[in-house]
């Protein structure tokens, strides 16, 4: 400002300018308040008729053949035995059927770290399905982190393909919106639906892992991979979302791998020091029961994982796995 | 209106128009950006424009080359990389994650992935490091809090928490990872003066090396215990966990200690007599384990879930004595350079005010003349 200006800058002019500045600030503030949308833009509306529901893939119950627990270090042998004790893969997969296998492929990590389903186990299940007469076996998951890297670095792509499965990586057109009846969280939410729309059977394969948020990640948590969108928001209510997933997905069979258990730093781990060898594998038609036993491999009780009780209340299975009289075996 | 005044007014108008135009452009840009709410479009960032990029590329150890682009994650999309572990970092002050894969030039099966978590401050980096630290490790003395398992090294570098994953258990990979780690220490500048003073407040005798942990929130499931350090001690065949938390002042320390004591009692704990009378009223039997909580100066400190009350009390007394010395020690002195800069700033401000006032007074007189 020049000296001349300074000289003529009187009290009145100062007050006028201050007033104008004040009015401008107030106007901008008011406009911001009026335009501020606290709720954010509405979720893309999906018509009710466009909502999808996952089919029920479960098979009829056979008393005494709901769950098997096998001890052994060789995954191919343990899973073969576990399924054999439940009546063989022919009980679950009929000649000419199409099967989807959903392993946990959440991370681009090598199999050694136990953060994903073990490729040898996935391959063994693919082979069993094919031997039982499956026309087609898909292996698929929806990792958030670059899916191609996850399938490749986890070794699952190579192992599944070699065993005769078709590996499906998620694409945008695979996602459809769903609403879970009586669901609190899964409402008009996109799910990884495409590969499951045309299959006859669904098998889940997951490792037993510590989970920083949920306590444990096992069969039920494996279905988290079906959620699309910004699914991390569900971590705020992890027990409810896992319970709702157990209501949304009715698999044919789940295989819970406790051969090497990630006991710390889950769900990603990062070192073989996070693993503990338990040499246990569970096959079950009741995933709540499978997880209720599986958590014991982490030193937990079913009561330590609130989502198990919620799932039981919702009718997804039982936490009292002993009542199912699991068949025990060793290989 | 004089010529000078007119020119000044024109200049002010031009500046105002420019400023308003800039504001309009900003508003327009915000509007356009906000109107696209498809979060699917906001994928993984590559590190273009990040100052750290060039440094990360140079970290490839001898015999290795980059396998992928550097990826950058922030709080909004960290879950895409580490899913359920993201909250652990985000709740500890996480700012960014940089990842880079390297692969052996000779053997495709040998690859590693480097994770550099920018945690904004040394304390935050130490916190996420400490709660994930593996047992039965080999210490890497050249690295801050460095250790290695049989397959990978882990360490803190200033505000960064650094870890690797290996494609397989391999000596060659491990050597390459440690070489990359050393390059990080050399190439990535950090505030070397930053320290964690609480670590020196724990008694050294019987301390299990590398057992420090920092819980930034809700230590032992009690919300009031924030910024809480723990350390383990060997007592025969048992280990005992000691803890301390520095509060803003002694009154707050008393309050938190009392609240935690009450929390224990409300959750099934039972107050029990102390063997050492200086700890009377501070010992709680909590489901057959001993909890001790006390306030010493600005510190809340004690013992957590000890199986042996006598050993727990011995350690508690040692801890309290050490904290008593720290509590009466004079507060850390402000570096002289900061004092000098502060004084200079104050002098400049005062001089400017005096000069302005004189000038106003002079111009007022001139206008009256």
XYZ file of C-alpha atoms in Angstrom:
700
model
C 0.000 0.000 0.000
C 1.346 3.447 -0.879
C 1.973 6.144 1.690
C -0.747 8.205 0.076
C -3.198 5.349 0.413
C -2.121 4.766 3.952
C -2.724 8.401 4.786
C -6.259 8.337 3.420
C -7.204 4.998 4.855
C -9.633 6.278 7.444
C -11.702 4.587 10.105
C -14.834 4.627 7.952
C -13.108 3.012 4.993
C -11.560 0.418 7.298
C -14.931 -0.437 8.776
C -16.547 -0.589 5.338
C -13.916 -2.967 4.002
C -13.997 -5.103 7.130
C -17.755 -5.262 6.849
C -17.582 -6.345 3.218
C -14.995 -8.991 4.019
C -17.160 -10.205 6.897
C -20.220 -10.414 4.671
C -18.224 -12.340 2.054
C -16.968 -14.827 4.639
C -20.446 -15.220 6.112
C -21.943 -15.716 2.655
C -19.336 -18.350 1.770
C -19.881 -20.109 5.105
C -23.653 -20.077 4.701
C -23.402 -21.387 1.158
C -21.090 -24.197 2.351
C -23.524 -25.140 5.099
C -26.459 -25.151 2.705
C -24.632 -27.170 0.060
C -22.967 -29.610 2.473
C -24.346 -33.092 2.058
C -23.599 -34.966 5.248
C -25.042 -38.224 3.940
C -23.090 -38.190 0.717
C -24.529 -39.183 -2.603
C -27.190 -41.893 -2.427
C -26.087 -45.401 -3.301
C -26.861 -46.282 -6.845
C -30.435 -47.415 -6.716
C -31.076 -50.954 -7.886
C -34.590 -52.054 -8.676
C -35.933 -54.905 -6.562
C -36.273 -57.145 -9.616
C -32.566 -56.641 -10.389
C -31.448 -57.880 -6.983
C -29.992 -61.362 -6.978
C -29.874 -64.133 -4.398
C -27.196 -66.780 -4.190
C -28.652 -70.257 -4.768
C -28.750 -72.767 -1.924
C -25.894 -75.176 -2.691
C -26.295 -77.380 0.376
C -26.968 -81.106 0.173
C -29.384 -83.148 2.299
C -28.128 -83.921 5.767
C -26.925 -87.428 6.563
C -26.947 -88.046 10.288
C -23.464 -88.766 11.584
C -21.829 -87.612 8.370
C -21.823 -83.846 8.750
C -18.295 -83.221 9.869
C -14.952 -85.014 9.829
C -11.679 -84.091 11.494
C -8.526 -85.658 10.159
C -5.017 -85.536 11.560
C -2.129 -85.598 9.148
C 0.473 -83.429 7.506
C -0.217 -84.195 3.842
C -3.095 -82.041 2.685
C -3.998 -84.222 -0.281
C -4.281 -87.265 1.941
C -6.143 -85.530 4.753
C -8.734 -83.902 2.508
C -9.287 -87.136 0.603
C -9.843 -89.002 3.860
C -12.029 -86.261 5.334
C -14.386 -86.284 2.348
C -14.355 -90.051 2.100
C -15.573 -90.274 5.715
C -18.478 -87.984 4.867
C -19.593 -90.320 2.110
C -17.125 -89.463 -0.625
C -17.166 -86.596 -3.094
C -19.907 -88.443 -5.020
C -22.284 -87.514 -2.197
C -21.665 -83.840 -2.908
C -20.941 -83.685 -6.632
C -23.013 -85.615 -9.145
C -22.060 -86.659 -12.633
C -22.140 -83.735 -15.048
C -22.504 -81.035 -12.415
C -20.627 -77.777 -12.377
C -18.736 -76.903 -9.222
C -17.367 -73.607 -7.942
C -14.508 -73.764 -5.474
C -13.950 -70.609 -3.477
C -10.533 -70.703 -1.816
C -9.276 -67.835 0.307
C -7.060 -65.927 -2.134
C -7.196 -62.629 -0.284
C -3.553 -61.651 -0.625
C -0.707 -61.701 -3.095
C 1.422 -63.790 -0.786
C 3.307 -67.037 -1.263
C 1.742 -70.262 0.063
C 4.562 -70.603 2.578
C 3.049 -67.763 4.661
C -0.340 -69.427 5.159
C -2.305 -66.260 4.394
C -4.214 -67.967 1.581
C -5.621 -71.415 0.905
C -2.836 -73.830 0.119
C -2.528 -74.563 -3.616
C -1.965 -78.287 -3.023
C -5.240 -78.472 -1.124
C -7.127 -76.584 -3.839
C -5.687 -78.880 -6.488
C -6.633 -81.967 -4.472
C -10.256 -80.822 -4.154
C -10.420 -80.017 -7.871
C -9.192 -83.524 -8.622
C -11.769 -85.078 -6.281
C -14.562 -83.119 -7.961
C -13.436 -84.192 -11.392
C -13.144 -87.808 -10.310
C -16.692 -87.619 -8.974
C -17.815 -86.639 -12.458
C -17.948 -82.862 -12.338
C -18.341 -81.465 -15.825
C -16.615 -78.244 -14.985
C -14.794 -76.945 -11.926
C -14.292 -73.238 -11.428
C -11.854 -71.808 -8.922
C -12.598 -68.224 -8.091
C -12.351 -65.492 -5.476
C -12.566 -61.730 -5.305
C -9.372 -60.421 -3.714
C -9.314 -56.661 -3.443
C -5.613 -56.430 -4.044
C -4.802 -57.034 -7.718
C -6.542 -60.351 -8.276
C -4.174 -61.650 -10.947
C -1.220 -61.178 -8.589
C -3.107 -62.881 -5.764
C -3.941 -65.963 -7.818
C -0.456 -66.122 -9.301
C 1.730 -65.452 -6.260
C -0.383 -67.651 -3.979
C 0.302 -70.510 -6.397
C -3.427 -71.224 -6.731
C -3.745 -70.272 -10.386
C -1.065 -72.729 -11.472
C -2.139 -75.554 -9.152
C -5.851 -75.266 -9.969
C -5.255 -75.044 -13.699
C -2.930 -78.029 -13.592
C -5.596 -80.027 -11.782
C -8.101 -79.252 -14.508
C -10.045 -76.309 -13.079
C -10.870 -73.076 -14.804
C -9.671 -70.074 -12.822
C -12.009 -67.105 -12.962
C -10.720 -63.679 -12.012
C -13.345 -61.142 -10.972
C -14.642 -58.733 -13.599
C -17.003 -55.816 -13.185
C -19.880 -57.650 -14.870
C -19.671 -60.455 -12.270
C -21.049 -58.157 -9.580
C -24.751 -57.883 -8.836
C -26.586 -56.320 -5.941
C -28.195 -58.410 -3.263
C -30.226 -57.841 -0.129
C -30.195 -60.366 2.653
C -33.612 -60.930 4.154
C -33.399 -59.918 7.832
C -29.911 -58.608 7.164
C -28.690 -55.502 8.891
C -25.610 -54.845 6.747
C -26.077 -56.693 3.475
C -28.675 -54.465 1.911
C -28.574 -53.573 -1.742
C -24.894 -54.422 -1.723
C -22.825 -55.661 -4.688
C -21.604 -59.239 -4.434
C -19.350 -61.359 -6.592
C -22.190 -63.311 -8.189
C -21.410 -64.163 -11.801
C -19.407 -67.391 -11.383
C -21.897 -68.752 -8.841
C -25.023 -68.060 -10.852
C -24.706 -71.096 -13.072
C -22.992 -73.682 -10.877
C -24.617 -76.594 -9.089
C -22.327 -76.880 -6.085
C -20.106 -74.610 -4.029
C -17.119 -75.650 -1.920
C -15.226 -73.250 0.352
C -11.557 -73.791 1.214
C -9.858 -71.680 3.844
C -6.908 -71.790 6.212
C -7.285 -71.278 9.952
C -5.880 -67.817 10.710
C -5.692 -65.335 13.495
C -7.525 -62.158 12.479
C -6.716 -58.818 14.081
C -10.312 -57.630 13.863
C -12.459 -60.745 13.980
C -10.314 -62.880 16.243
C -10.172 -65.660 13.683
C -10.619 -66.073 9.963
C -11.952 -69.481 8.926
C -14.776 -70.930 6.789
C -17.372 -68.236 7.448
C -14.998 -65.332 7.076
C -13.899 -66.815 3.740
C -17.198 -65.632 2.213
C -16.135 -62.045 2.866
C -14.449 -62.417 -0.514
C -17.856 -62.431 -2.162
C -18.527 -58.874 -1.065
C -17.884 -56.166 -3.619
C -17.761 -52.409 -3.188
C -15.856 -50.758 -0.366
C -16.306 -53.732 1.885
C -13.802 -52.469 4.436
C -16.634 -50.503 6.038
C -17.921 -53.816 7.390
C -14.812 -54.169 9.529
C -16.548 -51.787 11.913
C -19.124 -54.479 12.636
C -17.141 -57.561 11.771
C -19.145 -60.017 13.858
C -22.438 -59.050 12.257
C -21.093 -59.171 8.709
C -19.561 -62.621 9.195
C -22.812 -63.896 10.680
C -24.735 -62.398 7.762
C -22.360 -64.037 5.299
C -23.159 -67.380 6.913
C -26.814 -66.634 6.260
C -26.213 -65.473 2.697
C -24.057 -68.399 1.564
C -25.246 -71.980 1.856
C -22.301 -74.028 0.599
C -22.216 -77.677 -0.265
C -19.146 -78.262 1.810
C -16.421 -76.324 3.566
C -12.847 -77.458 4.048
C -10.953 -75.841 6.870
C -7.211 -76.281 6.722
C -5.448 -76.382 10.074
C -2.333 -78.115 8.805
C -0.354 -74.956 9.505
C -2.251 -72.369 11.497
C -1.495 -68.644 11.448
C -1.532 -67.998 15.183
C -0.302 -64.380 15.193
C -0.325 -61.275 13.004
C -3.314 -62.384 10.969
C -4.879 -62.166 8.572
C -1.829 -61.247 6.500
C 0.941 -62.796 8.589
C 4.220 -62.147 6.839
C 6.577 -64.682 8.332
C 6.659 -68.412 8.812
C 7.206 -67.509 12.463
C 3.505 -66.620 12.557
C 2.578 -70.234 11.807
C 2.131 -73.240 14.029
C 1.862 -76.780 12.729
C -1.346 -78.443 13.927
C -1.729 -81.110 11.213
C -5.510 -80.986 11.319
C -8.040 -80.694 8.515
C -11.796 -80.388 8.831
C -14.462 -81.078 6.226
C -17.989 -80.078 7.145
C -21.447 -79.448 5.771
C -21.979 -77.152 8.775
C -19.552 -74.257 8.613
C -20.501 -72.926 12.046
C -19.540 -76.281 13.516
C -16.319 -76.359 11.485
C -15.290 -72.922 12.739
C -16.335 -73.719 16.303
C -13.876 -76.592 16.294
C -11.310 -74.726 14.163
C -10.954 -71.903 16.660
C -9.578 -74.396 19.180
C -6.502 -74.608 16.942
C -5.958 -70.935 17.778
C -6.460 -71.557 21.477
C -9.921 -69.985 21.379
C -13.342 -71.142 22.470
C -16.475 -70.569 20.365
C -17.596 -68.010 22.967
C -14.512 -65.935 22.117
C -15.865 -65.341 18.618
C -19.228 -63.557 18.858
C -20.025 -64.169 15.202
C -20.355 -67.904 15.876
C -23.193 -67.395 18.350
C -24.846 -64.915 15.998
C -24.644 -67.396 13.131
C -26.103 -70.123 15.293
C -29.002 -67.907 16.321
C -29.571 -67.111 12.640
C -29.838 -70.829 11.937
C -26.660 -71.174 9.909
C -25.337 -74.073 11.999
C -24.335 -75.117 15.465
C -21.476 -74.149 17.716
C -21.971 -77.410 19.645
C -20.042 -79.363 17.077
C -19.738 -82.325 19.445
C -23.469 -82.993 18.995
C -22.800 -83.680 15.315
C -20.506 -86.531 16.388
C -17.670 -85.551 14.053
C -15.881 -88.485 12.478
C -12.249 -88.547 13.503
C -9.457 -89.988 11.439
C -5.720 -90.034 10.924
C -3.639 -90.470 7.816
C -8.601 11.137 -6.206
C -4.859 11.363 -6.873
C -3.000 9.458 -9.567
C -1.224 7.262 -7.020
C -4.509 6.376 -5.340
C -6.170 5.610 -8.669
C -3.334 3.319 -9.706
C -3.397 1.604 -6.351
C -7.110 1.045 -6.657
C -6.725 -0.392 -10.159
C -4.011 -2.695 -8.926
C -6.175 -3.833 -6.013
C -9.094 -4.448 -8.366
C -6.914 -6.514 -10.694
C -5.611 -8.582 -7.784
C -9.155 -9.065 -6.489
C -10.387 -10.237 -9.891
C -7.504 -12.701 -10.102
C -8.234 -14.054 -6.629
C -11.956 -14.406 -7.306
C -11.203 -16.141 -10.613
C -8.915 -18.597 -8.850
C -11.618 -19.292 -6.255
C -14.186 -19.886 -8.983
C -11.820 -22.287 -10.743
C -11.187 -24.153 -7.480
C -14.920 -24.407 -6.815
C -15.466 -25.688 -10.360
C -12.715 -28.301 -9.996
C -14.104 -29.469 -6.650
C -17.587 -29.708 -8.128
C -16.405 -31.768 -11.117
C -14.314 -34.078 -8.929
C -17.040 -34.565 -6.332
C -19.676 -35.318 -8.936
C -17.793 -38.553 -9.777
C -18.393 -40.729 -6.773
C -17.499 -44.078 -8.306
C -14.895 -45.229 -5.810
C -14.007 -48.061 -8.136
C -12.141 -45.471 -10.184
C -9.876 -44.661 -7.284
C -7.580 -47.647 -7.560
C -4.047 -48.218 -6.458
C -1.843 -45.207 -6.910
C 1.508 -45.623 -8.433
C 4.171 -43.570 -6.786
C 4.555 -41.047 -9.585
C 5.251 -37.707 -7.990
C 6.106 -39.190 -4.624
C 9.518 -38.019 -3.465
C 10.203 -41.490 -2.149
C 9.832 -43.105 -5.606
C 13.362 -42.704 -6.892
C 14.748 -43.849 -3.575
C 12.651 -47.017 -3.564
C 13.681 -47.934 -7.085
C 17.297 -47.713 -6.031
C 16.777 -50.245 -3.260
C 16.981 -53.310 -5.496
C 19.730 -55.449 -3.993
C 22.526 -56.813 -6.163
C 21.233 -59.580 -8.417
C 17.615 -58.414 -8.135
C 15.404 -56.175 -10.233
C 11.995 -54.620 -9.760
C 9.112 -57.010 -10.377
C 6.289 -54.494 -10.136
C 5.552 -50.814 -10.013
C 5.767 -49.100 -6.645
C 2.290 -49.061 -5.135
C 1.066 -46.404 -2.747
C -1.805 -46.880 -0.325
C -3.364 -44.377 2.020
C -5.844 -44.700 4.860
C -8.840 -44.905 2.521
C -7.572 -47.878 0.504
C -5.090 -49.614 2.786
C -7.611 -52.431 3.196
C -7.075 -53.272 -0.464
C -3.601 -54.412 0.406
C -3.845 -55.816 3.916
C -7.599 -56.106 4.446
C -8.341 -56.963 8.078
C -5.034 -55.687 9.372
C -5.624 -52.169 8.057
C -7.355 -50.908 11.238
C -4.269 -51.746 13.304
C -2.228 -49.287 11.242
C -4.911 -46.665 10.711
C -5.645 -46.461 14.431
C -1.921 -45.909 15.037
C -1.469 -42.816 12.887
C -0.841 -44.463 9.500
C -0.263 -42.074 6.599
C 0.953 -44.080 3.610
C 2.205 -47.482 2.573
C 4.729 -47.907 -0.211
C 5.271 -51.396 -1.583
C 7.661 -52.731 -4.169
C 8.433 -56.262 -5.337
C 11.906 -57.347 -6.381
C 12.779 -60.559 -8.196
C 16.023 -62.438 -8.620
C 17.551 -61.959 -12.055
C 18.594 -65.610 -12.060
C 15.744 -67.462 -10.366
C 12.121 -66.556 -11.006
C 10.968 -68.341 -7.896
C 12.908 -65.944 -5.676
C 11.032 -62.730 -5.099
C 10.371 -60.458 -2.190
C 7.994 -57.640 -1.401
C 9.036 -54.589 0.546
C 6.487 -52.762 2.707
C 7.338 -49.291 3.998
C 4.632 -47.930 6.285
C 4.840 -44.171 6.830
C 3.426 -43.872 10.342
C 4.000 -40.096 10.700
C 6.037 -40.419 13.902
C 8.545 -42.717 15.518
C 6.159 -43.587 18.352
C 3.484 -44.719 15.904
C 5.964 -46.770 13.903
C 7.228 -48.326 17.098
C 3.678 -49.126 18.178
C 2.781 -51.160 15.056
C 6.215 -52.750 15.088
C 5.980 -53.741 18.724
C 2.548 -55.341 18.665
C 3.560 -57.512 15.702
C 7.040 -58.431 16.852
C 7.674 -62.137 16.594
C 9.146 -64.244 19.373
C 12.354 -66.255 19.042
C 14.081 -63.911 16.648
C 17.604 -62.807 15.907
C 18.320 -59.174 16.752
C 19.701 -56.993 13.946
C 21.772 -54.527 15.992
C 22.471 -52.149 13.101
C 18.799 -51.378 12.644
C 16.442 -49.481 14.914
C 14.523 -52.191 16.811
C 15.660 -54.538 14.034
C 15.161 -58.287 14.128
C 14.853 -61.135 11.700
C 12.872 -64.325 11.656
C 14.086 -67.273 9.625
C 12.578 -65.750 6.487
C 12.517 -61.938 6.727
C 13.834 -58.826 8.529
C 11.681 -56.203 10.285
C 12.676 -52.831 11.689
C 11.748 -49.239 12.399
C 13.440 -46.382 10.569
C 12.350 -43.098 12.128
C 8.695 -42.668 11.251
C 8.738 -45.725 8.982
C 7.913 -49.303 9.916
C 9.556 -51.597 7.401
C 8.899 -55.254 6.678
C 9.481 -57.727 3.880
C 7.793 -60.892 2.748
C 9.728 -63.627 1.028
C 8.522 -66.016 -1.646
C 10.308 -68.859 0.115
C 12.653 -69.555 2.967
C 15.998 -68.841 1.379
C 19.356 -67.567 2.618
C 19.869 -65.764 -0.672
C 16.588 -63.909 -0.284
C 17.279 -63.088 3.334
C 20.672 -61.608 2.477
C 19.099 -59.572 -0.318
C 16.388 -58.285 2.029
C 18.940 -57.222 4.611
C 20.952 -55.485 1.864
C 17.800 -53.599 0.825
C 17.135 -52.753 4.470
C 20.592 -51.244 4.804
C 19.974 -49.148 1.695
C 16.746 -47.884 3.243
C 18.660 -46.712 6.277
C 21.129 -44.885 4.072
C 18.777 -43.445 1.467
C 15.655 -42.577 3.413
C 16.212 -39.482 5.520
C 14.489 -39.395 8.916
C 14.620 -37.326 12.080
C 17.479 -39.056 13.830
C 16.982 -37.017 16.993
C 13.554 -38.544 17.625
C 13.492 -40.815 20.660
C 11.094 -42.781 22.808
C 12.110 -41.722 26.330
C 9.741 -44.125 28.102
C 11.827 -47.114 27.070
C 14.654 -46.020 29.365
C 12.286 -45.708 32.310
C 11.841 -49.458 32.693
C 14.279 -51.258 35.039
C 16.954 -53.064 33.011
C 17.525 -56.032 35.307
C 15.810 -59.241 34.065
C 14.272 -57.347 31.147
C 13.491 -59.607 28.176
C 15.355 -58.049 25.250
C 13.070 -56.586 22.610
C 9.922 -57.183 24.644
C 8.697 -53.582 24.644
C 5.249 -52.929 23.257
C 3.356 -49.683 22.855
C -0.427 -49.648 22.938
C -1.618 -46.283 21.705
C -5.184 -46.976 22.789
C -7.087 -49.196 25.225
C -4.267 -51.152 26.805
C -5.552 -54.256 28.632
C -9.037 -53.485 27.262
C -9.282 -50.360 29.423
C -10.059 -47.273 27.358
C -8.412 -44.890 29.814
C -4.996 -46.483 29.398
C -3.644 -44.823 26.280
C -0.050 -44.489 25.130
C 0.912 -47.410 27.340
C 4.272 -49.167 27.167
C 4.737 -52.709 28.373
C 7.861 -54.771 28.933
C 8.374 -58.375 29.980
C 10.717 -59.607 32.688
C 12.113 -63.029 33.454
C 11.537 -64.307 36.967
C 12.745 -67.893 37.109
C 10.593 -69.832 34.714
C 7.911 -67.139 34.632
C 7.620 -63.867 32.812
C 5.977 -60.788 34.280
C 4.622 -57.839 32.329
C 5.244 -54.326 33.625
C 3.566 -51.269 32.161
C 3.759 -47.496 32.290
C 1.920 -44.612 30.725
C 3.014 -40.988 30.922
C 0.061 -38.686 31.603
C -0.090 -34.889 31.172
C 0.284 -34.272 34.923
C 0.319 -36.098 38.292
C -3.385 -35.384 38.896
C -4.332 -37.097 35.661
C -2.059 -40.018 36.532
C -3.845 -40.416 39.886
C -7.203 -40.308 38.147
C -6.301 -42.888 35.495
C -4.719 -45.214 38.078
C -7.866 -45.032 40.191
C -10.111 -45.582 37.164
C -8.114 -48.610 36.064
C -8.188 -50.021 39.591
C -11.969 -49.591 39.628
C -12.225 -51.144 36.163
C -10.448 -54.253 37.431
C -12.735 -54.503 40.459
C -15.869 -53.975 38.342
C -14.769 -56.810 36.077
C -14.299 -59.430 38.724
C -11.067 -58.365 40.402
C -10.704 -58.402 44.188
C -8.470 -56.025 46.139
C -5.958 -57.959 48.208
C -3.336 -57.099 50.840
C 0.121 -56.231 49.596
C 3.187 -58.088 50.863
C 5.214 -54.902 50.508
C 3.316 -52.284 52.508
C 4.331 -49.478 50.124
C 1.991 -51.089 47.605
C -0.980 -51.325 49.984
C -4.254 -50.615 48.194
C -2.667 -51.073 44.789
C -2.802 -54.850 44.409
C -5.742 -56.658 42.845
C -6.352 -60.358 42.446
C -7.733 -60.746 38.942
C -8.864 -64.311 38.294
C -5.857 -65.787 40.116
C -3.384 -63.376 38.603
C -1.907 -60.316 40.269
C -2.518 -56.824 38.935
C -0.730 -53.837 40.477
C -1.539 -50.266 39.523
C -0.067 -47.096 40.989
C 0.579 -43.468 40.113
C 4.055 -41.978 40.478
C 4.358 -38.340 39.454
C 2.923 -38.101 35.961
C 3.162 -41.866 35.403
C 0.595 -44.615 35.748
C 2.515 -47.829 36.149
C 2.172 -51.338 37.401
C 2.143 -55.040 36.722
C -0.262 -56.924 34.479
C -1.487 -60.492 34.985
C 1.418 -61.858 37.025
C 1.150 -65.389 38.346
C 3.393 -64.741 41.334
C 2.403 -61.873 43.647
C 5.741 -61.654 45.412
C 7.711 -61.404 42.186
C 5.160 -58.955 40.815
C 5.536 -56.698 43.846
C 9.340 -56.797 43.653
C 9.236 -55.664 40.048
C 6.577 -53.058 40.804
C 8.769 -51.526 43.519
C 11.741 -51.369 41.153
C 9.592 -49.715 38.513
C 8.120 -47.205 40.951
C 11.593 -46.305 42.260
C 12.867 -45.727 38.747
C 9.849 -43.601 37.886
C 10.234 -41.604 41.111
C 13.710 -40.556 39.957
C 12.314 -39.557 36.573
C 9.371 -37.736 38.119
C 11.609 -35.442 40.202
C 14.120 -34.910 37.419
C 13.888 -31.458 35.849
C 11.827 -31.319 32.696
C 13.793 -31.625 29.473
C 15.338 -28.306 28.533
C 14.239 -26.544 25.401
C 17.184 -26.451 22.986
C 19.007 -23.097 23.094
C 18.585 -22.589 19.374
C 14.789 -22.636 19.738
C 14.998 -20.090 22.565
C 17.151 -17.769 20.440
C 14.821 -18.086 17.436
C 11.829 -17.404 19.672
C 13.403 -14.285 21.153
C 14.337 -12.985 17.692
C 10.796 -13.519 16.418
C 9.338 -11.664 19.413
C 11.787 -8.741 18.941
C 10.933 -8.503 15.231
C 7.193 -8.525 15.924
C 7.478 -5.858 18.636
C 9.694 -3.692 16.398
C 7.243 -4.025 13.518
C 4.323 -2.989 15.749
C 6.231 0.038 17.076
C 7.263 1.100 13.543
C 3.706 0.722 12.277
C 2.313 2.743 15.187
C 4.838 5.527 14.618
C 4.028 5.609 10.938
C 0.312 5.829 11.625
C 0.878 8.608 14.102
C 3.022 10.516 11.596
C 0.534 10.160 8.751
C -2.265 11.254 11.076
C -0.305 14.381 11.996
C 0.488 15.100 8.338
C -3.161 14.818 7.349
C -4.152 17.160 10.205
C -1.448 19.614 9.164
